[in-house]
């Protein structure tokens, strides 16, 4: 992320998440990202933040969540980190397969990957970096050709 | 007196109990728990349940709501009941498709269609 990155250190209360979400979405809206992208951004931020608090910080809403984000006309980049020991995202079962579809949880990462163009965890697994481009991947590839 | 904001509205129709979610955004655990605590007694207290959950007011939800729907459906099926969902915003319907829950739940475009499916 570049020099325009904004940093937020916050606690894990739902009201805090709501405020941060609104802040990032307002910036994205001012850059004229469309409603579908805003919906996906909102969902991805919600799911990543909730995962950070529930799983990373073990539900302790007083522990810190660190957010870095950058909104530009081309893309929105967001990094959400928690104070936990991390996890292996590849070990999370696919919630679409077999009986997993009847489980009550485990869909957050799938939705983040579905709505964002790039989702990457650090090696420890306590920080996720996500990017949403204004144009989808195939449009960007066509422009490069 | 504080304004009361119910999380659901319940209507008893001839063929089904219709539960309409009233909130535009359903995100927080507290909200989801409140909805769950409102719906579960409707299932527990009935002999057989034919329930429709109407999403016409809902414009945004988190994956935790999908978990709630799974819990509700399991409770209904335990009592040999049936569950239908209706009036789901296209953006939210896409969430059901991504998670393949559109194959788990019977989803109808309108409440009338959902009611007709029971009759």
Coordinates of C-alpha atoms in Angstrom, one line a residue:
Chain A
X1 CA 0.0 0.0 0.0
X2 CA 1.2 3.5 -0.7
X3 CA 1.8 6.7 1.4
X4 CA -1.9 7.5 1.5
X5 CA -2.6 4.5 3.7
X6 CA -4.7 5.3 6.7
X7 CA -4.2 3.5 10.0
X8 CA -6.8 2.7 12.6
X9 CA -6.1 0.9 15.8
X10 CA -9.4 0.0 17.4
X11 CA -11.2 -2.4 19.8
X12 CA -13.5 -5.1 18.6
X13 CA -16.9 -3.7 19.6
X14 CA -19.6 -3.9 16.9
X15 CA -20.2 -0.1 17.0
X16 CA -16.5 0.5 16.2
X17 CA -16.8 -1.9 13.2
X18 CA -19.9 -0.1 12.0
X19 CA -18.1 3.3 12.2
X20 CA -15.0 2.1 10.4
X21 CA -17.1 0.4 7.7
X22 CA -19.0 3.6 7.1
X23 CA -15.8 5.6 6.9
X24 CA -14.2 3.3 4.3
X25 CA -17.5 2.9 2.3
X26 CA -18.0 6.7 2.2
X27 CA -14.5 7.1 0.8
X28 CA -15.2 4.4 -1.8
X29 CA -18.5 6.0 -2.7
X30 CA -16.9 9.3 -3.2
X31 CA -14.5 7.6 -5.7
X32 CA -17.7 6.5 -7.4
X33 CA -17.4 2.7 -6.8
X34 CA -20.7 1.2 -7.8
X35 CA -23.3 -0.3 -5.4
X36 CA -22.3 -3.9 -6.2
X37 CA -18.7 -3.2 -5.3
X38 CA -19.7 -1.3 -2.1
X39 CA -21.9 -4.3 -1.1
X40 CA -19.0 -6.7 -1.5
X41 CA -16.6 -4.4 0.2
X42 CA -18.9 -4.0 3.2
X43 CA -19.4 -7.7 3.4
X44 CA -15.7 -8.5 3.2
X45 CA -14.8 -5.9 5.8
X46 CA -17.5 -7.2 8.1
X47 CA -16.4 -10.8 7.8
X48 CA -12.7 -10.1 8.1
X49 CA -13.3 -7.9 11.2
X50 CA -15.6 -10.4 12.9
X51 CA -13.1 -13.2 12.2
X52 CA -10.3 -11.0 13.7
X53 CA -12.4 -10.4 16.9
X54 CA -14.1 -13.8 17.3
X55 CA -11.3 -16.2 16.2
X56 CA -8.1 -14.1 16.3
X57 CA -8.8 -12.2 19.6
X58 CA -11.0 -15.1 21.0
X59 CA -14.0 -12.9 21.3
X60 CA -12.3 -10.4 23.6
X61 CA -13.6 -7.1 22.3
X62 CA -11.2 -5.1 24.4
X63 CA -8.2 -6.5 22.4
X64 CA -6.9 -4.5 19.5
X65 CA -7.7 -4.9 15.8
X66 CA -5.4 -3.0 13.4
X67 CA -6.8 -1.7 10.2
X68 CA -4.9 -0.1 7.3
X69 CA -6.7 1.0 4.2
X70 CA -6.3 3.0 1.1
X71 CA -9.0 4.1 -1.2
X72 CA -8.1 5.4 -4.7
X73 CA -10.1 5.7 -7.9
X74 CA -8.6 2.4 -9.1
X75 CA -8.9 0.2 -6.1
X76 CA -9.6 -0.3 -2.4
X77 CA -6.9 -2.0 -0.3
X78 CA -7.6 -3.1 3.2
X79 CA -5.5 -4.9 5.8
X80 CA -7.1 -6.2 9.0
X81 CA -4.8 -7.7 11.7
X82 CA -5.6 -9.1 15.1
X83 CA -3.6 -10.0 18.2
X84 CA -4.1 -13.7 17.9
X85 CA -1.7 -16.5 17.2
X86 CA -3.1 -16.9 13.6
X87 CA -4.4 -19.8 11.7
X88 CA -4.0 -21.7 8.4
X89 CA -6.7 -20.5 6.0
X90 CA -6.0 -23.5 3.8
X91 CA -7.2 -25.8 6.6
X92 CA -10.6 -24.1 6.8
X93 CA -13.0 -26.6 5.2
X94 CA -14.9 -25.5 2.1
X95 CA -18.4 -24.6 3.4
X96 CA -20.0 -25.5 0.0
X97 CA -18.9 -29.1 0.2
X98 CA -20.9 -32.1 1.5
X99 CA -22.4 -31.7 5.0
X100 CA -20.4 -28.4 5.5
X101 CA -23.2 -26.6 3.8
X102 CA -25.4 -27.4 6.8
X103 CA -22.9 -26.0 9.3
X104 CA -23.8 -22.8 11.0
X105 CA -20.4 -21.0 10.4
X106 CA -17.3 -21.1 8.3
X107 CA -18.5 -19.0 5.3
X108 CA -16.7 -15.7 6.0
X109 CA -13.4 -16.5 4.1
X110 CA -15.4 -17.9 1.2
X111 CA -17.4 -14.6 0.9
X112 CA -14.3 -12.5 1.3
X113 CA -12.7 -14.4 -1.6
X114 CA -15.9 -14.2 -3.7
X115 CA -16.3 -10.4 -3.4
X116 CA -12.7 -9.2 -3.3
X117 CA -10.2 -9.5 -6.2
X118 CA -7.3 -10.4 -4.0
X119 CA -7.3 -12.0 -0.5
X120 CA -4.0 -12.9 1.1
X121 CA -3.1 -13.9 4.7
X122 CA 0.3 -13.4 6.2
X123 CA 2.3 -16.5 7.2
X124 CA 1.2 -16.3 10.8
X125 CA -2.5 -16.1 9.7
X126 CA -3.3 -13.1 12.0
X127 CA -3.5 -10.5 9.2
X128 CA -5.5 -10.4 6.0
X129 CA -4.8 -8.1 3.0
X130 CA -7.7 -7.6 0.6
X131 CA -7.9 -5.6 -2.7
X132 CA -10.9 -4.7 -4.8
X133 CA -10.3 -3.1 -8.2
X134 CA -12.8 -0.9 -9.9
X135 CA -12.5 -3.0 -13.0
X136 CA -12.6 -6.7 -12.8
X137 CA -9.6 -8.9 -13.6
X138 CA -10.6 -9.7 -17.2
X139 CA -11.1 -6.0 -18.0
X140 CA -7.7 -5.2 -16.6
X141 CA -6.0 -8.0 -18.6
X142 CA -7.7 -6.8 -21.8
X143 CA -6.3 -3.3 -21.2
X144 CA -2.8 -4.6 -20.7
X145 CA -2.9 -6.6 -24.0
Chain B
X1 CA -41.5 6.0 26.4
X2 CA -38.8 4.6 24.1
X3 CA -39.9 3.7 20.6
X4 CA -40.1 -0.1 20.3
X5 CA -38.4 -1.6 17.3
X6 CA -39.4 -5.2 16.9
X7 CA -36.9 -7.3 15.0
X8 CA -39.7 -9.4 13.4
X9 CA -43.4 -9.2 12.5
X10 CA -45.3 -12.4 12.7
X11 CA -48.5 -13.0 10.7
X12 CA -50.5 -16.2 11.0
X13 CA -51.9 -17.1 7.5
X14 CA -54.1 -20.0 6.6
X15 CA -51.3 -22.2 5.3
X16 CA -48.3 -20.7 7.0
X17 CA -46.7 -18.5 9.7
X18 CA -45.0 -15.6 8.0
X19 CA -42.1 -14.0 9.8
X20 CA -41.0 -10.7 8.3
X21 CA -37.6 -9.4 9.2
X22 CA -37.9 -5.7 9.9
X23 CA -34.3 -4.5 9.8
X24 CA -32.5 -3.2 6.8
X25 CA -29.1 -4.4 8.0
X26 CA -28.7 -7.6 10.2
X27 CA -25.1 -7.8 11.3
X28 CA -24.4 -7.8 15.0
X29 CA -24.6 -10.9 17.2
X30 CA -27.0 -9.1 19.6
X31 CA -29.4 -8.5 16.8
X32 CA -29.1 -12.0 15.5
X33 CA -29.6 -13.5 19.0
X34 CA -32.7 -11.3 19.4
X35 CA -34.2 -12.5 16.1
X36 CA -33.4 -16.1 17.1
X37 CA -35.0 -15.7 20.5
X38 CA -38.1 -14.3 18.8
X39 CA -38.4 -17.0 16.2
X40 CA -37.5 -20.2 18.1
X41 CA -40.6 -20.0 20.4
X42 CA -42.8 -19.9 17.3
X43 CA -41.3 -23.2 16.3
X44 CA -41.2 -24.8 19.8
X45 CA -44.8 -23.8 20.6
X46 CA -46.3 -25.2 17.4
X47 CA -47.3 -28.8 16.7
X48 CA -46.3 -28.6 13.1
X49 CA -44.6 -25.6 11.5
X50 CA -44.9 -24.2 8.1
X51 CA -42.9 -21.1 8.2
X52 CA -42.0 -18.4 5.7
X53 CA -39.2 -15.9 6.4
X54 CA -39.8 -12.7 4.4
X55 CA -36.6 -10.7 3.6
X56 CA -38.3 -7.8 1.8
X57 CA -36.9 -5.2 4.3
X58 CA -33.4 -6.6 4.4
X59 CA -30.7 -5.0 2.3
X60 CA -27.6 -6.3 4.0
X61 CA -26.6 -9.2 6.1
X62 CA -23.5 -11.0 7.4
X63 CA -22.7 -14.7 7.2
X64 CA -23.8 -15.0 10.8
X65 CA -27.4 -14.6 9.6
X66 CA -26.9 -17.6 7.3
X67 CA -25.9 -19.6 10.4
X68 CA -29.1 -18.5 12.1
X69 CA -31.1 -19.7 9.1
X70 CA -29.4 -23.1 9.4
X71 CA -30.3 -23.3 13.1
X72 CA -33.9 -22.3 12.4
X73 CA -34.2 -24.8 9.6
X74 CA -32.8 -27.6 11.7
X75 CA -35.2 -26.9 14.5
X76 CA -38.1 -26.8 12.0
X77 CA -37.1 -30.1 10.4
X78 CA -36.8 -31.7 13.8
X79 CA -40.5 -31.1 14.2
X80 CA -41.2 -32.4 10.6
X81 CA -42.0 -28.8 9.6
X82 CA -41.2 -26.9 6.5
X83 CA -39.4 -23.6 5.8
X84 CA -39.5 -21.2 2.9
X85 CA -37.7 -18.0 2.3
X86 CA -39.0 -15.2 0.1
X87 CA -38.5 -11.7 -1.2
X88 CA -34.7 -11.8 -1.0
X89 CA -32.8 -8.8 -2.5
X90 CA -30.8 -9.9 -5.6
X91 CA -27.5 -8.8 -3.9
X92 CA -28.3 -11.0 -0.9
X93 CA -29.5 -13.8 -3.1
X94 CA -26.1 -13.8 -4.6
X95 CA -24.7 -14.5 -1.1
X96 CA -26.9 -17.6 -0.9
X97 CA -25.7 -18.7 -4.3
X98 CA -22.0 -18.2 -3.5
X99 CA -22.4 -20.3 -0.3
X100 CA -24.7 -22.8 -2.2
X101 CA -27.4 -22.2 0.4
X102 CA -29.8 -21.5 -2.5
X103 CA -29.8 -25.3 -2.9
X104 CA -30.5 -25.9 0.8
X105 CA -33.4 -23.5 1.2
X106 CA -36.6 -23.2 -0.9
X107 CA -36.5 -19.6 -2.0
X108 CA -39.5 -17.8 -3.7
X109 CA -39.6 -14.4 -5.4
X110 CA -42.8 -13.4 -3.6
X111 CA -44.6 -14.1 -0.4
X112 CA -47.7 -15.3 -2.3
X113 CA -45.6 -17.8 -4.2
X114 CA -44.1 -19.1 -0.9
X115 CA -47.6 -19.4 0.7
X116 CA -48.9 -21.1 -2.5
X117 CA -46.1 -23.7 -2.2
X118 CA -47.7 -24.9 1.1
X119 CA -51.3 -24.9 -0.1

